[in-house]
Short mmCIF file of C-alpha atoms and ligand atoms in Angstrom, two decimals:
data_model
loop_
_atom_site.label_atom_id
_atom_site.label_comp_id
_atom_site.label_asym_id
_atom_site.label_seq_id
_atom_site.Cartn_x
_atom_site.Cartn_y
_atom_site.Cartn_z
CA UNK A 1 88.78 82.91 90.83
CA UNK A 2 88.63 79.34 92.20
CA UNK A 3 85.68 77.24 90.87
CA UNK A 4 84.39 73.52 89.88
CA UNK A 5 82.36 72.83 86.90
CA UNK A 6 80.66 69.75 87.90
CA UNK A 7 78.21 67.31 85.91
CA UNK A 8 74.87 68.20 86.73
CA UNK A 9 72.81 66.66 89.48
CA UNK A 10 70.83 67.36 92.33
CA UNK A 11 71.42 69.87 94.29
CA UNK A 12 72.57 69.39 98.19
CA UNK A 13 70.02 69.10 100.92
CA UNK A 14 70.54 72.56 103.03
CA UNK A 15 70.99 72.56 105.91
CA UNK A 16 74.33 70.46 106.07
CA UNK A 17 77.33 70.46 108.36
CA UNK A 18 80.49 68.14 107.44
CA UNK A 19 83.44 68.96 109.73
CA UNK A 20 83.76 72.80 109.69
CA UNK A 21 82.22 73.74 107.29
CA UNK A 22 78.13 74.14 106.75
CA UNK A 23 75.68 74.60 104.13
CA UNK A 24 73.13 76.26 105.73
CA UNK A 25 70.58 77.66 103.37
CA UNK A 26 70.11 77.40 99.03
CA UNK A 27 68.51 80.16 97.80
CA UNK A 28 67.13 80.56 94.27
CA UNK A 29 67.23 83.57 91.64
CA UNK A 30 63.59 85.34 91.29
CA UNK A 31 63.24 87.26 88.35
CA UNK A 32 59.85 86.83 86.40
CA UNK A 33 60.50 89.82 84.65
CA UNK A 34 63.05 88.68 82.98
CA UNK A 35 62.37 84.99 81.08
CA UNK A 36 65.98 84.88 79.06
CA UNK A 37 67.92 84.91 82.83
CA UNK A 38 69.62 81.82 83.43
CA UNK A 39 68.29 80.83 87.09
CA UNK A 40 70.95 80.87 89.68
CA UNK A 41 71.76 79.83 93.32
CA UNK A 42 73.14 81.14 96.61
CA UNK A 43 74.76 78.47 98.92
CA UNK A 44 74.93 80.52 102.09
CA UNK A 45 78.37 78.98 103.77
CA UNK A 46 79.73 79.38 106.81
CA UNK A 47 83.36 77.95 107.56
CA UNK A 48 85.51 78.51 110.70
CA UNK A 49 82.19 80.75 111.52
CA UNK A 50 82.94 82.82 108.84
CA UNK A 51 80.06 83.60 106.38
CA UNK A 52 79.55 83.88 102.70
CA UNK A 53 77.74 82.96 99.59
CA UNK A 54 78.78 80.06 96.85
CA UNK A 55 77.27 81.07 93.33
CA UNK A 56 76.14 77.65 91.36
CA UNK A 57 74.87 78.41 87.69
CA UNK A 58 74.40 75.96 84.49
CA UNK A 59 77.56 76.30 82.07
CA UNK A 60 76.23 74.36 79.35
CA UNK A 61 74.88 70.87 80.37
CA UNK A 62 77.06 71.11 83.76
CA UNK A 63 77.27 73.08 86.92
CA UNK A 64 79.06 76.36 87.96
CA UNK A 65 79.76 76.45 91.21
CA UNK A 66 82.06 79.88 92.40
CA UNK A 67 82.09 82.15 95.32
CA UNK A 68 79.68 85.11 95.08
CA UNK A 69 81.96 88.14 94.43
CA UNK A 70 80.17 90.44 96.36
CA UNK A 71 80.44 88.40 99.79
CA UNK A 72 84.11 86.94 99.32
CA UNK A 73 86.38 86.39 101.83
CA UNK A 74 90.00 86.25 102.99
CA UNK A 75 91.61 83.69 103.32
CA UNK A 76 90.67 82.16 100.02
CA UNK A 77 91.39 78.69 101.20
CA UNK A 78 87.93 79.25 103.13
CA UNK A 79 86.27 79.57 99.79
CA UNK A 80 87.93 76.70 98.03
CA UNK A 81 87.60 74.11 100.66
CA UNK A 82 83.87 74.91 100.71
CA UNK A 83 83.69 74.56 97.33
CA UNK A 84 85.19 70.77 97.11
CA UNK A 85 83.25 69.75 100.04
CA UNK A 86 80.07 71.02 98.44
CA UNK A 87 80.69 69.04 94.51
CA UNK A 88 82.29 65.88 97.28
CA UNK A 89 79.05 65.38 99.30
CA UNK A 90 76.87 66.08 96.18
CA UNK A 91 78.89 63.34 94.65
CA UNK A 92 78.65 64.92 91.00
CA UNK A 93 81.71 63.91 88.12
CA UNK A 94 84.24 67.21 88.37
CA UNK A 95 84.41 68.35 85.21
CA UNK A 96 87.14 70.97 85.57
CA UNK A 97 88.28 72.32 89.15
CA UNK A 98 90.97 74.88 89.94
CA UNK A 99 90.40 75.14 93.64
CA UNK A 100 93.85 72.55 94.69
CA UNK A 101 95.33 74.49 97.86
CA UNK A 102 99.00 74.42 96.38
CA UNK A 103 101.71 76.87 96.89
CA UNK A 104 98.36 79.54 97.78
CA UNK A 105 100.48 82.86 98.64
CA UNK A 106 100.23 84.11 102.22
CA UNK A 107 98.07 86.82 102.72
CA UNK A 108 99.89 88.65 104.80
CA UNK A 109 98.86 91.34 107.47
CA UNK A 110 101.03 94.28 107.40
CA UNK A 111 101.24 96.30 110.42
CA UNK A 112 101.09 99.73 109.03
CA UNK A 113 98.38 98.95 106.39
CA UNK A 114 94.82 99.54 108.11
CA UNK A 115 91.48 98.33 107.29
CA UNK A 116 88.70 100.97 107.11
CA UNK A 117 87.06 99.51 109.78
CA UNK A 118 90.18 99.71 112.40
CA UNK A 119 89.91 103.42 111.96
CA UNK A 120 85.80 103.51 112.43
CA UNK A 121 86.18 101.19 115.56
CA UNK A 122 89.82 101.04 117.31
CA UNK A 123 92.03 103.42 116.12
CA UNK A 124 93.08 105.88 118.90
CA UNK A 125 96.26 107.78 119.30
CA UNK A 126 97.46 110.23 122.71
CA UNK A 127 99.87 111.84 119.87
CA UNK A 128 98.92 114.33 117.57
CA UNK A 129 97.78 112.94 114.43
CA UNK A 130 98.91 114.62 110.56
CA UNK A 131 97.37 113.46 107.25
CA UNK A 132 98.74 113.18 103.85
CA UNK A 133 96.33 112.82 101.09
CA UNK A 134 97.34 111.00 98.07
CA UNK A 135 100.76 110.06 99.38
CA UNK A 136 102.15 109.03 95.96
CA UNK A 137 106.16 107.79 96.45
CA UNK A 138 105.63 108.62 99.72
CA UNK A 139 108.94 111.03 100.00
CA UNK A 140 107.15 113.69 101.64
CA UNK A 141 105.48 111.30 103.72
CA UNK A 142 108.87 109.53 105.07
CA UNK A 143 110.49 112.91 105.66
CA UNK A 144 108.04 114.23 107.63
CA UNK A 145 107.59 110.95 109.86
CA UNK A 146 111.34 111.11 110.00
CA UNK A 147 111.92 114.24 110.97
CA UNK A 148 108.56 114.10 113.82
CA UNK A 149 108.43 110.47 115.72
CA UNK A 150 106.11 112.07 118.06
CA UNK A 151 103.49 112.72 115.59
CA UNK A 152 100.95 109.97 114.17
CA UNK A 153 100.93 110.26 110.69
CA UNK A 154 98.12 108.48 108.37
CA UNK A 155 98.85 108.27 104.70
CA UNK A 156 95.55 107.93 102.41
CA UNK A 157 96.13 106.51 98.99
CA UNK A 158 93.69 104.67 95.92
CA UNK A 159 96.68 103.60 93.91
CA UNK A 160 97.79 100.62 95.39
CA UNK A 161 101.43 100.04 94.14
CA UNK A 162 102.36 103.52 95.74
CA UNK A 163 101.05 101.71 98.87
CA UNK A 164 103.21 98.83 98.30
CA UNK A 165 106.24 101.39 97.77
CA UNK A 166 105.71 102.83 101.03
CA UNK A 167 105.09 100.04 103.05
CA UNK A 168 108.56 98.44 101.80
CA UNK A 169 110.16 101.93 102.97
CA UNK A 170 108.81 102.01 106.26
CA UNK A 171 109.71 98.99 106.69
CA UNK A 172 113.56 99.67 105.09
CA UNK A 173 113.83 102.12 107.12
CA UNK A 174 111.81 100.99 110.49
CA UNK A 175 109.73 104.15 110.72
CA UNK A 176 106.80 103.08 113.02
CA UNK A 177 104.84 106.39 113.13
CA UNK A 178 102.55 105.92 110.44
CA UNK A 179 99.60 104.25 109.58
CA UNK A 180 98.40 103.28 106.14
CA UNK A 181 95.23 103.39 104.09
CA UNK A 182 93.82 102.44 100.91
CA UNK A 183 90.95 104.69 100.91
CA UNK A 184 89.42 107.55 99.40
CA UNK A 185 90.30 110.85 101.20
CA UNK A 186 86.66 112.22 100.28
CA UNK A 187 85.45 110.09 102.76
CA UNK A 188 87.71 109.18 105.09
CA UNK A 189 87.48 112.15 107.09
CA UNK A 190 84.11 111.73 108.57
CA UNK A 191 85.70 108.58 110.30
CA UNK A 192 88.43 110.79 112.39
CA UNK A 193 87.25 112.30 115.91
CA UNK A 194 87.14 116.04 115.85
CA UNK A 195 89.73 118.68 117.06
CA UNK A 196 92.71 115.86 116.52
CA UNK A 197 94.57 116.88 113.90
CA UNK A 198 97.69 118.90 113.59
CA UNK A 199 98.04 119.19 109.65
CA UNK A 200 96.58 117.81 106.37
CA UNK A 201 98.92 117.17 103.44
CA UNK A 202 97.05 117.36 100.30
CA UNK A 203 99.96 118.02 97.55
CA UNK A 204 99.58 118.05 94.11
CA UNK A 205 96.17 116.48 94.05
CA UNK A 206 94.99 115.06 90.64
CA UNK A 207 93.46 118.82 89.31
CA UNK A 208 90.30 117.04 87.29
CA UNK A 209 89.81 120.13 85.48
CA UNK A 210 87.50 118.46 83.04
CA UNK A 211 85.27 116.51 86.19
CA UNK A 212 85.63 119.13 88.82
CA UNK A 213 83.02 116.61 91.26
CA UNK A 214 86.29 113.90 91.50
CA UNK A 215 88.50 116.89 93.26
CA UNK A 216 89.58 116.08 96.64
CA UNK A 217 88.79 119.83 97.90
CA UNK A 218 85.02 120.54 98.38
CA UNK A 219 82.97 122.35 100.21
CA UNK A 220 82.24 119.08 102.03
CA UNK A 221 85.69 118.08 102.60
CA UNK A 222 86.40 121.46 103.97
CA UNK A 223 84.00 121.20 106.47
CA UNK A 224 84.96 117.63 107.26
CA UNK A 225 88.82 119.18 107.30
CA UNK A 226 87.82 122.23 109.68
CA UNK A 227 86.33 119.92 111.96
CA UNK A 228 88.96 117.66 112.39
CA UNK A 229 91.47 119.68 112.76
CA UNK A 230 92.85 121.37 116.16
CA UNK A 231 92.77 125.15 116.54
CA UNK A 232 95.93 126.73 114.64
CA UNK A 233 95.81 123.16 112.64
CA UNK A 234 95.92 123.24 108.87
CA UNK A 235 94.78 121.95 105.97
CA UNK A 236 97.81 122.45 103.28
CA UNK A 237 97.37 122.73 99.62
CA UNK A 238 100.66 122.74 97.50
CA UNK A 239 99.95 122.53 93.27
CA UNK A 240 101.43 123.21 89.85
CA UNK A 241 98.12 123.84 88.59
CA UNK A 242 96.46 127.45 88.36
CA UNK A 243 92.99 126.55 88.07
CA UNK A 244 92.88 124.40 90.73
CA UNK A 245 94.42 126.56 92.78
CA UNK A 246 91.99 129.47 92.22
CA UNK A 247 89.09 127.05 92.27
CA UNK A 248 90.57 125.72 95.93
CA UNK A 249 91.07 130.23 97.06
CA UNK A 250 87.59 130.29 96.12
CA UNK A 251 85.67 127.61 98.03
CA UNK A 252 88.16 128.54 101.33
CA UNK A 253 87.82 132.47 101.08
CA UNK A 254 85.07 134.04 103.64
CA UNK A 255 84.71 130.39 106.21
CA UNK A 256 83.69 131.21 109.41
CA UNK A 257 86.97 130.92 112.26
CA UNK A 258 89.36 130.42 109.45
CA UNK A 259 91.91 132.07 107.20
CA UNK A 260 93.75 131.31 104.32
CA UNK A 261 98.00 132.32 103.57
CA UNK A 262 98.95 132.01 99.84
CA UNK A 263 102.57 131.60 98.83
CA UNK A 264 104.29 130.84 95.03
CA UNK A 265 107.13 128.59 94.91
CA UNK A 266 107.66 128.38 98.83
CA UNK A 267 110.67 125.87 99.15
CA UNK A 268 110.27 122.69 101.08
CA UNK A 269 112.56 120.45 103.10
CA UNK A 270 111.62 118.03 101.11
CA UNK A 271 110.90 117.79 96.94
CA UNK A 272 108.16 115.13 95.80
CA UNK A 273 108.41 113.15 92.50
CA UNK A 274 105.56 115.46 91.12
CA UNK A 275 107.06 118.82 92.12
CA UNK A 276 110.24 117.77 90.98
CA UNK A 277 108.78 117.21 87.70
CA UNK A 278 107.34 120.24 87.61
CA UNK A 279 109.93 122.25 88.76
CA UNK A 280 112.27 120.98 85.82
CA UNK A 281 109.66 122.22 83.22
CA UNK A 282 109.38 125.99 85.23
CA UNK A 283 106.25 125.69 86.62
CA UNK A 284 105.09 128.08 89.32
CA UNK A 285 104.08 126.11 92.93
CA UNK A 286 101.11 127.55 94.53
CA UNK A 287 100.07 127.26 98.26
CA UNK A 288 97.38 127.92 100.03
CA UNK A 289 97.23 126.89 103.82
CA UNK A 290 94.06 126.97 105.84
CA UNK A 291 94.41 127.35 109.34
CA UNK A 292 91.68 126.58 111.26
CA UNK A 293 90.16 128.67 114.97
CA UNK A 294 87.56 125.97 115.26
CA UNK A 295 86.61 123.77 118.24
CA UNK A 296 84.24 121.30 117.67
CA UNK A 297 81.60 119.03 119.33
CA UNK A 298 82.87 115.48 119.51
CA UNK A 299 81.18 113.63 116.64
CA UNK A 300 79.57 110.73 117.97
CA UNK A 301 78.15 107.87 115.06
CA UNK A 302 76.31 105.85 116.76
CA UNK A 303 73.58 105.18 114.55
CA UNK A 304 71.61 101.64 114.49
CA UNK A 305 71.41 99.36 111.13
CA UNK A 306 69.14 97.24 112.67
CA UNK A 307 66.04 96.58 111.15
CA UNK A 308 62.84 96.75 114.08
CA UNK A 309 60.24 95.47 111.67
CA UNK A 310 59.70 92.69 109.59
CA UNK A 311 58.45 92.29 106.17
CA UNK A 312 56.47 89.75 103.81
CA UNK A 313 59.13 88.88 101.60
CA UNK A 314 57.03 86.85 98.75
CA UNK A 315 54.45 89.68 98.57
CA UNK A 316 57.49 92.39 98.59
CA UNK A 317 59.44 90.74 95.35
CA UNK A 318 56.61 90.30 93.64
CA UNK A 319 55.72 94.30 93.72
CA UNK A 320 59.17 96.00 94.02
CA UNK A 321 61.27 93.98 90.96
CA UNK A 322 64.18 96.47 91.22
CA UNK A 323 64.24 99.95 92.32
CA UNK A 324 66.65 102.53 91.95
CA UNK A 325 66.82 105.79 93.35
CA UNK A 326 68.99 108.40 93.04
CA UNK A 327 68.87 111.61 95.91
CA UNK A 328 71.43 114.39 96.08
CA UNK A 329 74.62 112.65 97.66
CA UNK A 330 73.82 108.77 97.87
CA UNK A 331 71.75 106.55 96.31
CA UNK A 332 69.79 102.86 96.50
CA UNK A 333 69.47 99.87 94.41
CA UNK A 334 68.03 96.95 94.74
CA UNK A 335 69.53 94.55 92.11
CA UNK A 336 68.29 91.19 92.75
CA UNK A 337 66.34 88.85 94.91
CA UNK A 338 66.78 85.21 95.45
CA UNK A 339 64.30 82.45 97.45
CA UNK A 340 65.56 80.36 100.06
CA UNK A 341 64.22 76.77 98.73
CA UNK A 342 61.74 75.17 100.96
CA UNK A 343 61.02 77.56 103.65
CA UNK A 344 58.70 81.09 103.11
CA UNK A 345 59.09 84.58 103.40
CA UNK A 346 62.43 83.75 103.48
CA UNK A 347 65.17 85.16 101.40
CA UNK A 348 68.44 87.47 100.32
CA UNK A 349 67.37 91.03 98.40
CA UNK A 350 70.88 92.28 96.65
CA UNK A 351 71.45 95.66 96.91
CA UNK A 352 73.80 98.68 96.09
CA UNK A 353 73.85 101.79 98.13
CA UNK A 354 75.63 104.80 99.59
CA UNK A 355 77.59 107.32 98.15
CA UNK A 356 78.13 107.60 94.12
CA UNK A 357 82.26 107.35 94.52
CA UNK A 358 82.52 104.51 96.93
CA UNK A 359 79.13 102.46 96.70
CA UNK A 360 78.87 99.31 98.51
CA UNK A 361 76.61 95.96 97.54
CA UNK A 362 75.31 93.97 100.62
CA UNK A 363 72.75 91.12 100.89
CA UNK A 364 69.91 91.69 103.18
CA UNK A 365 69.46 88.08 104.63
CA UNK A 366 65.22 87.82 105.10
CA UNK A 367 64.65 84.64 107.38
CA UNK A 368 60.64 84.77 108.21
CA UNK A 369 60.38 88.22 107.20
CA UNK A 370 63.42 89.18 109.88
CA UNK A 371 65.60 91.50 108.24
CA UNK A 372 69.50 91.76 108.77
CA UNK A 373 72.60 92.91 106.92
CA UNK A 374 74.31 89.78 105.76
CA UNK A 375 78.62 89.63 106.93
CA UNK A 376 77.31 92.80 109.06
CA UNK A 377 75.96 96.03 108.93
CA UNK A 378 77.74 98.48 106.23
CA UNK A 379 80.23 101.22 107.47
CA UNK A 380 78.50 104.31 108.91
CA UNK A 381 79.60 107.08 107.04
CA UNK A 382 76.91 109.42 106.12
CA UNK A 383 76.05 108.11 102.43
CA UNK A 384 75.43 104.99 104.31
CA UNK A 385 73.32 105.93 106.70
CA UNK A 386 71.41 108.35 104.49
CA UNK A 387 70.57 105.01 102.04
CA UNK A 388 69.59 102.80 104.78
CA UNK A 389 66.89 105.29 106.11
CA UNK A 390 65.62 105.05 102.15
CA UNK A 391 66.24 100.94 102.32
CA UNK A 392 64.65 101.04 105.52
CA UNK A 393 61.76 103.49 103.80
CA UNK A 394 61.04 101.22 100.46
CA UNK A 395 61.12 98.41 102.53
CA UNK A 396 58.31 99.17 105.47
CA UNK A 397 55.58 100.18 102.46
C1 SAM B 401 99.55 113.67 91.20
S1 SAM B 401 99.77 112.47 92.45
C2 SAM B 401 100.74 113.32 93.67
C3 SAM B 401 101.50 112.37 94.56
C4 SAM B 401 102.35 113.00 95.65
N1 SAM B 401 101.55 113.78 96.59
C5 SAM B 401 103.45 113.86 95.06
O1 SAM B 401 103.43 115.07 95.30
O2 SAM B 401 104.33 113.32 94.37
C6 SAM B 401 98.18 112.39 93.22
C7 SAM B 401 98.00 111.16 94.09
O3 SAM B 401 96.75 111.24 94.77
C8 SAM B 401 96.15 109.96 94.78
N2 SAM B 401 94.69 110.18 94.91
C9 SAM B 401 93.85 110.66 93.96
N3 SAM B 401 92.59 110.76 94.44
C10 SAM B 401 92.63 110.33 95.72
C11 SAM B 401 91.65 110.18 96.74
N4 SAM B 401 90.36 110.50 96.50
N5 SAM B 401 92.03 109.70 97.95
C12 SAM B 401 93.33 109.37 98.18
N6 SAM B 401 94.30 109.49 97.25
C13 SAM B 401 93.97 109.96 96.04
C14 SAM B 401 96.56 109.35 93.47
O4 SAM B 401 96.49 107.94 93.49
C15 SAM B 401 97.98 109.86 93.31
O5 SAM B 401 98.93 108.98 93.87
#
């Protein structure tokens, strides 16, 4: 991670602009309740008009200075020429620097690998779409986009060197139907339209027989499958492993406009790495395919993260010094607070919310008791939305 340590001096005057790149508020730590903290600062940075935080903190009788982790950026270049401006104007002795822009590697867009956020704001596709969940090599994945061009496919992953593998395949191989995603399946559903989906892969899915909540197949998933899929689409379950199997016959038995077809060791076009291995050591291959007789209402999200009240930031960190609440399927946080120097009622509250397996940390920027999301409002899945009606909740007391 690219930072200075710098001999210690005063700190710059905010605001400051030199060539692109501004200083534009310092904020500092506030945490009375706890004496033994080293204080901290926020530099909140804007360069080529885009935002995020520098971190300065002593490191003996010097200066830290590093980008805040939870508001870096890409390209990292941003980050590092903000940080030698900032230790250049302040005109401090470097002690130790590692922010040079050498031979910085090119971070490269890939056009098959998707952001989250192109899926919850431009992704849209006249062809029918199919999903494979947990992807893995990928050979199930490349024989079915093979064998259909006319279908969209999407391939969720978590484990990012299968992603790598595939992406070097499809490009190999120039197969331009799919779309790629390094996200977790759980949640990813809520962010496709309804009635759009032909078929969801989900093959050999980790069986977490000892933590049954990490499955991929819930009775929230289900619902978030049914309703994404077409009528006659189907949501197809292929595993080595008995117990899940049962456990998946269970939670899909008796659903409203839907049935369920079981096979053992149906034989596929196409083998994956995990049923191959399984097959070798005589395991039996279970299936169970849901098809779905469902239409549903078009989901619309179009819920508002703005905040239509103001607060009295001082008087609010001195009374809340960190909450955290845990409800049913999301929680809240609220970590840390810091005090933009020289100006009141002003400040950034730290905070760590939504849904247990894919939390997110934001700032809430506080500028004369205005209240925003800081780098923009969080995704709106339902865990998200959920927490910032709590936020929204602790915060108007
Ligand atoms: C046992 S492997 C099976 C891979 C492949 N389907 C096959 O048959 O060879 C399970 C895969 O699911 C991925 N995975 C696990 N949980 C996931 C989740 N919540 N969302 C997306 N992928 C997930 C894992 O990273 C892993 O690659």
């Amino acid at each position: 991670m690219p930072h200075i340590v710098f001999e210690k001096n005063n700190l710059l005057e905010t605001p400051l602009k030199k060539g692109e790149i501004e200083f534009l508020f310092t904020a500092v730590s506030y945490h009375p309740e706890d004496k033994n903290r080293k204080i901290e600062y926020k530099i909140a940075t804007k360069n080529r008009n885009v935002d995020f935080l520098l971190g300065i903190k002593e490191k003996d009788d010097n200066y830290l200075i590093k980008s805040d982790k939870t508001t870096r950026i890409s390209p990292v270049s941003y980050i590092k020429d903000a940080l030698n401006s900032y230790v250049l104007e302040n005109k401090s002795k470097i002690v130790f620097k590692n922010t040079t822009n050498l031979k910085e590697k090119k971070e490269q867009e890939n056009r098959y690998l998707k952001d989250i956020d192109f899926f919850v704001e431009d992704f849209k596709s006249d062809k029918e779409i199919q999903i494979e969940i947990g992807f893995g090599s990928g050979r199930h994945l490349l024989h079915q986009a093979k064998q259909n061009p006319n279908i969209q496919f999407i391939g969720l992953e978590i484990h990012y060197p299968s992603i790598e593998q595939l992406l070097k395949q499809l490009e190999l191989q120039n197969i331009t139907n799919v779309l790629v995603v390094n996200y977790d399946a759980r949640l990813f559903m809520e962010f496709v339209e309804s009635n759009q989906v032909g078929k969801i892969f989900v093959h050999f899915p980790v069986p977490w027989d000892k933590k049954p909540h990490r499955r991929i197949y819930s009775n929230e998933f289900i619902f978030e499958a049914l309703r994404v899929l077409k009528v006659d689409g189907t949501l197809e379950l292929r595993t080595d492993s008995r117990n899940y199997f049962d456990f998946c016959v269970d939670l899909l038995t008796n659903l409203d406009k839907a049935s369920i077809k079981i096979d053992v060791n149906r034989d596929l076009e196409v083998i994956s790495k995990y049923e191959d291995r399984w097959k070798k050591q005589g395991k039996n291959i279970y299936d169970v395919i849901l098809t779905s007789q469902r239409e549903d209402k078009k989901r619309e999200i179009n819920y508002d993260f703005g905040f239509d009240f103001s607060i009295n930031f001082d008087n609010f960190i001195k009374n809340v010094f960190s909450k955290a609440l845990i409800i049913k399927n999301f929680f809240v946080h609220i970590e840390e607070f810091y005090k933009i120097l020289n100006r009141d009622n002003s400040g950034l509250i730290k905070v760590t919310m939504g849904n247990f397996d894919r939390p997110i940390t934001k700032y809430l920027l506080v500028i004369d008791g205005k209240i925003s999301y800081y780098q923009g409002e969080p995704l709106p899945t339902s865990s998200n939305i959920e927490a910032d009606k709590k936020l929204k909740e602790i915060l108007a007391k």
